[in-house]
CSV table of N, CA and C in Angstrom, one decimal:
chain,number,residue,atom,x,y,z
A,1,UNK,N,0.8,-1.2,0.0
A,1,UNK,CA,0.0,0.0,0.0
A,1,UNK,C,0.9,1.3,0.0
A,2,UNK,N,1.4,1.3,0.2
A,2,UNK,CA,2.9,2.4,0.5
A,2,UNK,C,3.7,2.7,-0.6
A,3,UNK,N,4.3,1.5,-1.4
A,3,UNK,CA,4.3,1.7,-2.7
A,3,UNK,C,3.4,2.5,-3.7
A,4,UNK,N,2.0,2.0,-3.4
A,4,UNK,CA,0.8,2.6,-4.3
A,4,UNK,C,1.0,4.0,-3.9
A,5,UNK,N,1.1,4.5,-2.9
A,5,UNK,CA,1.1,5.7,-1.8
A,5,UNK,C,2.3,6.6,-2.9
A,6,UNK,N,3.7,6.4,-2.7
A,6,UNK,CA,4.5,6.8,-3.7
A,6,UNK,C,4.7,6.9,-4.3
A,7,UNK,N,4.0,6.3,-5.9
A,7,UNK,CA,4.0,5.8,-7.1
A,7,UNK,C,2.6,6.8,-7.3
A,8,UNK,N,1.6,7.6,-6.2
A,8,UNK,CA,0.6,8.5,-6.7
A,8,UNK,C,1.1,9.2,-6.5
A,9,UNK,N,2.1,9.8,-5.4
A,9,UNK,CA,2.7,11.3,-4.6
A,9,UNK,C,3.5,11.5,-6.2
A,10,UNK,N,4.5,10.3,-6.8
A,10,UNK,CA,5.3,10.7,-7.5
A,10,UNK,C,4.9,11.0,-8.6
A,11,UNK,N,4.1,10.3,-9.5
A,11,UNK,CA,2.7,10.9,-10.6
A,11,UNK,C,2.7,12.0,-10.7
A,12,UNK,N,1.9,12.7,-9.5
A,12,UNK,CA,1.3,13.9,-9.4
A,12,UNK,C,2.3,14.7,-9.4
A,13,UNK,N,3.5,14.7,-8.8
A,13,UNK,CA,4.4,16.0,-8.3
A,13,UNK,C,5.1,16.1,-10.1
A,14,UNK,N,5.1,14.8,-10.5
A,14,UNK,CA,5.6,14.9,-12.1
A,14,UNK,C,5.1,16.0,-12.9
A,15,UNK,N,3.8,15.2,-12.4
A,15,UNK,CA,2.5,16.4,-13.3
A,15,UNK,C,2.4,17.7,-13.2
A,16,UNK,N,2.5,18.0,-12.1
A,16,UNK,CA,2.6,19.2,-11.4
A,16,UNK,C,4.3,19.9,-12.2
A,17,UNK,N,5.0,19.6,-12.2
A,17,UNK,CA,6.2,20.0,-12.9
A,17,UNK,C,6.3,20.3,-14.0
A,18,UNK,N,5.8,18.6,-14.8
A,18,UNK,CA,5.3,19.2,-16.0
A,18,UNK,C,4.6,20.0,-16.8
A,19,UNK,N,3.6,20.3,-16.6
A,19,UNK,CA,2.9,21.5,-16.3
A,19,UNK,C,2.8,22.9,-16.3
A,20,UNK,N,4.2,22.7,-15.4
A,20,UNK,CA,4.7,24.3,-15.7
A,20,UNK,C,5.0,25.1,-16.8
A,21,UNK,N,5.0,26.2,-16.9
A,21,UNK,CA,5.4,26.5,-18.3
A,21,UNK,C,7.0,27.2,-18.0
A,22,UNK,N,7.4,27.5,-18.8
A,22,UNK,CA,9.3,27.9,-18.3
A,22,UNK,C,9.3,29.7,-18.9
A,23,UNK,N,8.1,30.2,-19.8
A,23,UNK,CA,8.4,31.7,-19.5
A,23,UNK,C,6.8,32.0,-19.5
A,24,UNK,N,6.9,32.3,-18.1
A,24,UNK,CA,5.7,33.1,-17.8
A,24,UNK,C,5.0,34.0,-18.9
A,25,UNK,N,5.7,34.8,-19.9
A,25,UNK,CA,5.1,35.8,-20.7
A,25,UNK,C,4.3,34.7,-21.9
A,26,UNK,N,5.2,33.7,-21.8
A,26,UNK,CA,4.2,33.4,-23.0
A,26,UNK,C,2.8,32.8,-22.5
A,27,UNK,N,2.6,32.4,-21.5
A,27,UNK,CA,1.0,31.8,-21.3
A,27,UNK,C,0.6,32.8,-20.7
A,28,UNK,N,1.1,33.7,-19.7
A,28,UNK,CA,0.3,35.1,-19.4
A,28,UNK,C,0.6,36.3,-20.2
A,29,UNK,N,0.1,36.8,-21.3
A,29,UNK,CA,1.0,38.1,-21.8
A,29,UNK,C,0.7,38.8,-21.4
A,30,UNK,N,1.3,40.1,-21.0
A,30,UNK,CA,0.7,41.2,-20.5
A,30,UNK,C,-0.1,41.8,-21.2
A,31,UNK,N,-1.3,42.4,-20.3
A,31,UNK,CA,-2.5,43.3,-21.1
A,31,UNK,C,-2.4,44.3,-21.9
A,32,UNK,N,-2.7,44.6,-23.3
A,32,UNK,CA,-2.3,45.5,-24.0
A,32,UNK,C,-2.9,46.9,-23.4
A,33,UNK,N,-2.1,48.1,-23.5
A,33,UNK,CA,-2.1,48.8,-23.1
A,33,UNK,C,-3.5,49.7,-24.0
A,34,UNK,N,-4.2,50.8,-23.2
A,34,UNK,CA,-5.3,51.7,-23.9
A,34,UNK,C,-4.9,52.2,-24.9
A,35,UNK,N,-6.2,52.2,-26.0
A,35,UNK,CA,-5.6,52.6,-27.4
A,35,UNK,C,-5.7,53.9,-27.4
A,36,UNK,N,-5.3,54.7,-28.5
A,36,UNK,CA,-4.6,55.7,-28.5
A,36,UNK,C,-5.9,56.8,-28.2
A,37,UNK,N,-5.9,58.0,-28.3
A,37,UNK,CA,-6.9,58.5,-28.0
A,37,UNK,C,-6.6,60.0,-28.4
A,38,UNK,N,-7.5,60.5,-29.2
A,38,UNK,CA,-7.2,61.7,-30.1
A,38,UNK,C,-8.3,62.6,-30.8
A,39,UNK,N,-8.4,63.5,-30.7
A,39,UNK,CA,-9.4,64.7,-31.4
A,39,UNK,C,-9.1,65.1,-32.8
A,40,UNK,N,-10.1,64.8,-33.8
A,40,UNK,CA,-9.6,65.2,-35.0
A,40,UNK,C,-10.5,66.4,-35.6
A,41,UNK,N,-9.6,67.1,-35.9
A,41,UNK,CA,-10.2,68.5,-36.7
A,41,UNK,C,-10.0,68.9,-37.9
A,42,UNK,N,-11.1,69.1,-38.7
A,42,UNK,CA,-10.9,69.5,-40.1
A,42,UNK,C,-10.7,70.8,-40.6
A,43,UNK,N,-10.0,71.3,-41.8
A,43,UNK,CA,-10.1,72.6,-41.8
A,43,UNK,C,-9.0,72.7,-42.7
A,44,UNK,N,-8.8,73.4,-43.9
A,44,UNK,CA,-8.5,74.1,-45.2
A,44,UNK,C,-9.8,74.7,-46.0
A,45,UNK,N,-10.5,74.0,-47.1
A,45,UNK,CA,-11.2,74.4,-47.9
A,45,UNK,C,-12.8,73.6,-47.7
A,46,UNK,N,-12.7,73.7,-46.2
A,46,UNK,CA,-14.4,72.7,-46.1
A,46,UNK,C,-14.8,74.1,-46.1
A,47,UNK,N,-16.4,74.2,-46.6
A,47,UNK,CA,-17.4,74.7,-46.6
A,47,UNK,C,-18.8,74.0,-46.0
A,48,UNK,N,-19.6,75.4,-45.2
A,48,UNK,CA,-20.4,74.4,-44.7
A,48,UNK,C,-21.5,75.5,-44.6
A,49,UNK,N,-22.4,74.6,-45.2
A,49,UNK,CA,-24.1,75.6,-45.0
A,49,UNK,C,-25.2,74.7,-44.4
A,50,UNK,N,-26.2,76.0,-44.5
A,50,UNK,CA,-27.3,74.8,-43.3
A,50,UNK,C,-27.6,73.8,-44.4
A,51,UNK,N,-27.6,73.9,-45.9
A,51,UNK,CA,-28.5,73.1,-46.9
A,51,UNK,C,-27.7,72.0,-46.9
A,52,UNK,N,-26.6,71.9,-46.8
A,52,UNK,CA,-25.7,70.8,-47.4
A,52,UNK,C,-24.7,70.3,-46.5
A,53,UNK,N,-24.9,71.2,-45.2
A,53,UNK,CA,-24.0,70.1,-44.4
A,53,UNK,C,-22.7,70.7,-44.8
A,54,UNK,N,-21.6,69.8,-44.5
A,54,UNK,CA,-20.0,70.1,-45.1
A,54,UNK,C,-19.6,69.8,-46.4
A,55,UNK,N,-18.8,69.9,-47.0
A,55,UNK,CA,-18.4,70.2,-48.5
A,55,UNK,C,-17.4,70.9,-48.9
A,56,UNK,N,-16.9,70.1,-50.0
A,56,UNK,CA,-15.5,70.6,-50.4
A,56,UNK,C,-16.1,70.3,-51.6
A,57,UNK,N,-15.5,71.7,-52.4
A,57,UNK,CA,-15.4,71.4,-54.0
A,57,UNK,C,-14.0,71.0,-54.6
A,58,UNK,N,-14.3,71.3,-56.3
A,58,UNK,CA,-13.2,70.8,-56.8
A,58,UNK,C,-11.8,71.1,-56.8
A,59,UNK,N,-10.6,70.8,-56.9
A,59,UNK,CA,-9.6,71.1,-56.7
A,59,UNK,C,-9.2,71.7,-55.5
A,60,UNK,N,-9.5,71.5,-54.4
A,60,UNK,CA,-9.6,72.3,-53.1
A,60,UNK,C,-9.1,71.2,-52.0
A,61,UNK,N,-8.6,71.4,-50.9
A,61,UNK,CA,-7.9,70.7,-49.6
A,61,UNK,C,-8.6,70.5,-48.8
A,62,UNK,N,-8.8,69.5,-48.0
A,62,UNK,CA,-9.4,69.6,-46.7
A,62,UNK,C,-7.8,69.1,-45.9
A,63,UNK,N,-7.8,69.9,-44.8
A,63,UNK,CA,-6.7,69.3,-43.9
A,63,UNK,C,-7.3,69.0,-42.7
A,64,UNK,N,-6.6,67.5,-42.3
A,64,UNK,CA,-7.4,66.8,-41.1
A,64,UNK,C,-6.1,67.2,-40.3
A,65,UNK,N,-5.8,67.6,-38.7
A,65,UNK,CA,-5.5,67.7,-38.0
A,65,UNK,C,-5.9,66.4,-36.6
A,66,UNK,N,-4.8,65.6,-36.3
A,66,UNK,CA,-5.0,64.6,-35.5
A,66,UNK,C,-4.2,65.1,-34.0
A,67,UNK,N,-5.0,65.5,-32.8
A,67,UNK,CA,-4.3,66.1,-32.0
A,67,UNK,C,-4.1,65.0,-30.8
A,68,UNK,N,-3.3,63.9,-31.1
A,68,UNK,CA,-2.9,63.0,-30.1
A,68,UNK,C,-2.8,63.3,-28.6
A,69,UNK,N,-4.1,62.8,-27.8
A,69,UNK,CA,-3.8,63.5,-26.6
A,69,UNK,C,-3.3,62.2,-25.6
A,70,UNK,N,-3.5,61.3,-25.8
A,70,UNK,CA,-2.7,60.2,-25.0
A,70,UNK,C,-2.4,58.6,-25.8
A,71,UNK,N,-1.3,58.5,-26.0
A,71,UNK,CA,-1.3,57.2,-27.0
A,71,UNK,C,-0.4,56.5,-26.2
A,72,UNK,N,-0.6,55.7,-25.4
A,72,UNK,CA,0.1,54.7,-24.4
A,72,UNK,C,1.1,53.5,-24.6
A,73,UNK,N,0.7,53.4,-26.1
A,73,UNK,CA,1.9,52.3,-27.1
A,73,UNK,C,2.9,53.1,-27.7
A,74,UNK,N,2.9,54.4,-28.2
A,74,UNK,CA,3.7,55.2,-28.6
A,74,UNK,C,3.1,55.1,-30.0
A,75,UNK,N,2.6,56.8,-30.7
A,75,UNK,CA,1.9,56.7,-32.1
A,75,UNK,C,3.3,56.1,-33.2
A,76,UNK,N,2.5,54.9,-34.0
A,76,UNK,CA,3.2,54.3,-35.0
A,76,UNK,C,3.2,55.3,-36.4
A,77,UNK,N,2.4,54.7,-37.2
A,77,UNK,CA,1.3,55.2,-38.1
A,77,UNK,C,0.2,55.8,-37.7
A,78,UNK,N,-0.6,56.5,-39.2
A,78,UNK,CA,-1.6,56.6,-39.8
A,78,UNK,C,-1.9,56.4,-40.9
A,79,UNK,N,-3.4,55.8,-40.9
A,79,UNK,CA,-4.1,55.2,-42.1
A,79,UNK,C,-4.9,55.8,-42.7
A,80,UNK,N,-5.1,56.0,-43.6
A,80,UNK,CA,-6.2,56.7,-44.3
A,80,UNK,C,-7.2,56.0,-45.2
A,81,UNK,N,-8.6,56.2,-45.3
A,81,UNK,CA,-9.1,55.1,-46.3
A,81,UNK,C,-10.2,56.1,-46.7
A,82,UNK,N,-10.6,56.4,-48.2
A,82,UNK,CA,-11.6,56.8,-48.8
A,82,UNK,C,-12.5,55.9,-49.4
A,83,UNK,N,-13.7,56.4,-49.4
A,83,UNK,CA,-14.8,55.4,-50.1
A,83,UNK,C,-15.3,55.3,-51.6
A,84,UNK,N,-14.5,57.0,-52.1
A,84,UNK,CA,-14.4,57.2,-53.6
A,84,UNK,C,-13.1,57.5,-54.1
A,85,UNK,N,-12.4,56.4,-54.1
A,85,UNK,CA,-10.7,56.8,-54.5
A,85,UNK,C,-10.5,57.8,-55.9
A,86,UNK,N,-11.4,57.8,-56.6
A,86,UNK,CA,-11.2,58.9,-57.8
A,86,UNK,C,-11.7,60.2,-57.6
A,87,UNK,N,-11.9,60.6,-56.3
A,87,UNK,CA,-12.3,61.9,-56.2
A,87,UNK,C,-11.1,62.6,-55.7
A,88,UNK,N,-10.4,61.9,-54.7
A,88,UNK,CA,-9.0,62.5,-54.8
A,88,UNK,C,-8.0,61.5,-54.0
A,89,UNK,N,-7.1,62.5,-53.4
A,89,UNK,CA,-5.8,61.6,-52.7
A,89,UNK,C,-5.5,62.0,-51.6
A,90,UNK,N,-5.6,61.6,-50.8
A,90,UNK,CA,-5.3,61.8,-48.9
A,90,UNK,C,-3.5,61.6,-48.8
A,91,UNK,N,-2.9,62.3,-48.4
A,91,UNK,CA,-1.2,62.1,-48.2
A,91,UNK,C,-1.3,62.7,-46.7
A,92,UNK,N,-0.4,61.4,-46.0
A,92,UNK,CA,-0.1,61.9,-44.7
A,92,UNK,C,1.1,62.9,-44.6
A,93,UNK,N,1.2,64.0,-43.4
A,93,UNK,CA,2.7,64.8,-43.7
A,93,UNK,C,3.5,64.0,-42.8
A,94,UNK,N,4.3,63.3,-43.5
A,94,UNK,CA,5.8,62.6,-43.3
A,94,UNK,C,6.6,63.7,-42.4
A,95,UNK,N,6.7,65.0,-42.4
A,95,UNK,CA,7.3,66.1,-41.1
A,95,UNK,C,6.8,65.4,-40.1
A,96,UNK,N,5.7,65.9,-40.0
A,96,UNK,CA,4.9,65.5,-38.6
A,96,UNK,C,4.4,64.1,-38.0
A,97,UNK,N,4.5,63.0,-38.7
A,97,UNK,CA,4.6,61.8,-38.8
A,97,UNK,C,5.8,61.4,-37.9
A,98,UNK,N,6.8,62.1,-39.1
A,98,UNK,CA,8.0,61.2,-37.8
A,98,UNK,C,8.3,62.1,-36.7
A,99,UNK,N,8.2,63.6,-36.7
A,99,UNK,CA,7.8,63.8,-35.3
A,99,UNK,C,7.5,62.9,-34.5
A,100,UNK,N,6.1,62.5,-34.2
A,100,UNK,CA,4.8,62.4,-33.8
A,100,UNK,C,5.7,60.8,-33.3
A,101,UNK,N,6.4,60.1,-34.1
A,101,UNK,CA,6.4,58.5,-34.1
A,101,UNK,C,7.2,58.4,-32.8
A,102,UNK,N,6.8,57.4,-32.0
A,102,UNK,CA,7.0,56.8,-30.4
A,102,UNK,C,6.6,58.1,-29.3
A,103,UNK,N,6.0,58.8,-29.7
A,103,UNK,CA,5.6,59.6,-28.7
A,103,UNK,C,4.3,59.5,-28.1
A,104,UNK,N,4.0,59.8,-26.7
A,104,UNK,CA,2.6,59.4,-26.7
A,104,UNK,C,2.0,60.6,-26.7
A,105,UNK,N,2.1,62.1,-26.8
A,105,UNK,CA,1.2,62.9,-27.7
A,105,UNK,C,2.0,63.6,-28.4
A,106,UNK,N,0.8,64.3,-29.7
A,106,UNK,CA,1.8,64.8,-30.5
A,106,UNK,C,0.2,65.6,-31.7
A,107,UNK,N,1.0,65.4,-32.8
A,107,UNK,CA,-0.2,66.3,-33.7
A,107,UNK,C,0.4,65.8,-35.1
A,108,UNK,N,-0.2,65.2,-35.6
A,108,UNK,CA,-0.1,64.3,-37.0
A,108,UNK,C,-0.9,65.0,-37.6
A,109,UNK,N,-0.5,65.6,-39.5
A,109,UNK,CA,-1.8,66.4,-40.3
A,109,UNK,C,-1.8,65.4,-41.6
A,110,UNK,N,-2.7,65.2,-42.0
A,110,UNK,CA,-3.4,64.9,-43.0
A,110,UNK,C,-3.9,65.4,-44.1
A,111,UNK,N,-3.6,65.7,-45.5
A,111,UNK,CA,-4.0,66.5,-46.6
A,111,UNK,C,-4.8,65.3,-47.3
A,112,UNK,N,-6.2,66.3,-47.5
A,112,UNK,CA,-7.0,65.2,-48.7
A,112,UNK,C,-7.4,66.6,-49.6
A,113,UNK,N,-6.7,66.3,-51.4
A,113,UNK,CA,-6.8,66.9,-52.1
A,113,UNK,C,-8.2,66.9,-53.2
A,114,UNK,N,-8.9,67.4,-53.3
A,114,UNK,CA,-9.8,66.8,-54.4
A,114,UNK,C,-9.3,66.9,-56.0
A,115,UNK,N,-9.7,66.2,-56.9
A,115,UNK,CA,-9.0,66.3,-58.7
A,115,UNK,C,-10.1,67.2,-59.1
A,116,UNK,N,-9.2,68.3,-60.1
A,116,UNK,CA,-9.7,69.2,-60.8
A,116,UNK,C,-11.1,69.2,-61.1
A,117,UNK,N,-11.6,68.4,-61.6
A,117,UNK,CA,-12.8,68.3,-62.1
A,117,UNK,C,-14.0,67.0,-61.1
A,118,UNK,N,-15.5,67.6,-61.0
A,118,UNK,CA,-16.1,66.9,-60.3
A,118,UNK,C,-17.3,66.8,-60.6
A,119,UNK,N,-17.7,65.5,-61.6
A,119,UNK,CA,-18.8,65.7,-62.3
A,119,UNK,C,-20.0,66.1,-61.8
A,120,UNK,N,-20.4,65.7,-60.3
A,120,UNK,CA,-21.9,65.5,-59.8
A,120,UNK,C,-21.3,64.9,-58.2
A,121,UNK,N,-22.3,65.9,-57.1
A,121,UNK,CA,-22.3,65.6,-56.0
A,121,UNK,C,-22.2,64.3,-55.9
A,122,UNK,N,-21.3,64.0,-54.8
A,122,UNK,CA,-21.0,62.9,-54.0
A,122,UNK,C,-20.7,63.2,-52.7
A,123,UNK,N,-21.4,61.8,-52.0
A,123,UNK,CA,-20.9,61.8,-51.2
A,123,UNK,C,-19.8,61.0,-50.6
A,124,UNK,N,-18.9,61.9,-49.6
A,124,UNK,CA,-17.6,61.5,-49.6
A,124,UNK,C,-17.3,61.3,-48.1
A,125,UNK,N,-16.3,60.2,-48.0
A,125,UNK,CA,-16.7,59.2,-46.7
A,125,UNK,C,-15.0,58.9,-46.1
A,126,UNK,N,-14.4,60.1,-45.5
A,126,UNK,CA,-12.9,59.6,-45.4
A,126,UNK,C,-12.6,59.2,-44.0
A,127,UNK,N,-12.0,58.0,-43.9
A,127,UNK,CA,-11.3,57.7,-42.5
A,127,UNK,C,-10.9,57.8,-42.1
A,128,UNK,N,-9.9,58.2,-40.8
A,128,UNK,CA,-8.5,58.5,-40.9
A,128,UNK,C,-8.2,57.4,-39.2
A,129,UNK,N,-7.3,56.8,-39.1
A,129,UNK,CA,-6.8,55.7,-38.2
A,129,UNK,C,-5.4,55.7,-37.7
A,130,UNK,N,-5.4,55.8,-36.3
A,130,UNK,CA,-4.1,56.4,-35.7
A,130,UNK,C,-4.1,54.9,-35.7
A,131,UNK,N,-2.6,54.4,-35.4
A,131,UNK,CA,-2.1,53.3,-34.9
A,131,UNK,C,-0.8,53.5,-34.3
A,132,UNK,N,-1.0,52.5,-32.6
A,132,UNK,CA,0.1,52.8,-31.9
A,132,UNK,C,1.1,51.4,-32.1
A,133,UNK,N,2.3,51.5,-31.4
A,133,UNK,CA,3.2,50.9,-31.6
A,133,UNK,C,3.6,49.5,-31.0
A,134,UNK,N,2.1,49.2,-29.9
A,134,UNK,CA,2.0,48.0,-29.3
A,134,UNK,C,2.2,46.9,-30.6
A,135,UNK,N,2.7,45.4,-30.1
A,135,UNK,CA,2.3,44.5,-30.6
A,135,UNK,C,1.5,43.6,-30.3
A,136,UNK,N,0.4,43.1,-31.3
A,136,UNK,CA,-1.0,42.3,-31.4
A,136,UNK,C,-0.8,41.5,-30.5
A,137,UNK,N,-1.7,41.1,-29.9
A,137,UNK,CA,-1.3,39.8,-29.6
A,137,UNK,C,-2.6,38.7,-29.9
A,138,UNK,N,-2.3,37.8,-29.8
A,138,UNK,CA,-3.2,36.6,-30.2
A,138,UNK,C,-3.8,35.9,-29.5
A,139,UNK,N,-4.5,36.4,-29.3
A,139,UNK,CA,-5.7,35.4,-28.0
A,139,UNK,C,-6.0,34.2,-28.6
């Protein structure tokens, strides 16, 4: 019976060993940190009336201003995404970009240009997407 007794103490304490993992980060990662958090403001060539809401015509800028007020991973990038790519072209400013990169605030600008010519109202649907510097992790 004593043997049996030994032969389960020793099992278990195996198991128990085995078990363990040898770096803590990889079965616990740490919690990713709050995502970034920022006020954005528009302003060059928007126009705005009570009929129509905001608006930009042809050949004319809108400049987005991203005023990073706490980014806890350190701001990476910015992304930009339109819903009508032939209406114009959004270029992020690379000055203030790499400024802005590993800091947790800062002020990133944004130029969305419209193309000369614009047959018929549209409506226009632009994104704009801070990303910090944390990495993903995979639940």
């Amino acid at each position: 019976m004593k043997k049996v007794k030994y032969l389960i103490l020793t099992t278990v304490i195996l198991a128990l060993l085995g078990s363990c993992v040898d770096n803590y980060q990889d079965a616990n990662p740490p919690r990713p940190l709050d995502g970034p958090y920022f006020a954005l403001n528009a302003g060059g060539d928007v126009l705005e009336t009570a009929e129509n809401g905001n608006f930009i015509g042809a050949n004319q800028t809108i400049v987005f201003t991203l005023d990073v007020i706490n980014c806890q991973g350190g701001i990476d990038s910015v992304g930009v995404t339109v819903n009508e790519e032939n209406l114009g072209t959004a270029v992020v400013d690379e000055v203030s970009l790499s400024a802005a990169i590993g800091q947790i605030q800062g002020e990133v600008t944004v130029n969305y240009t419209t193309v000369s010519q614009v047959l018929e109202e549209t409506e226009l649907e632009i994104d704009v997407t801070l990303y910090d510097g944390q990495q993903e992790i995979d639940w």
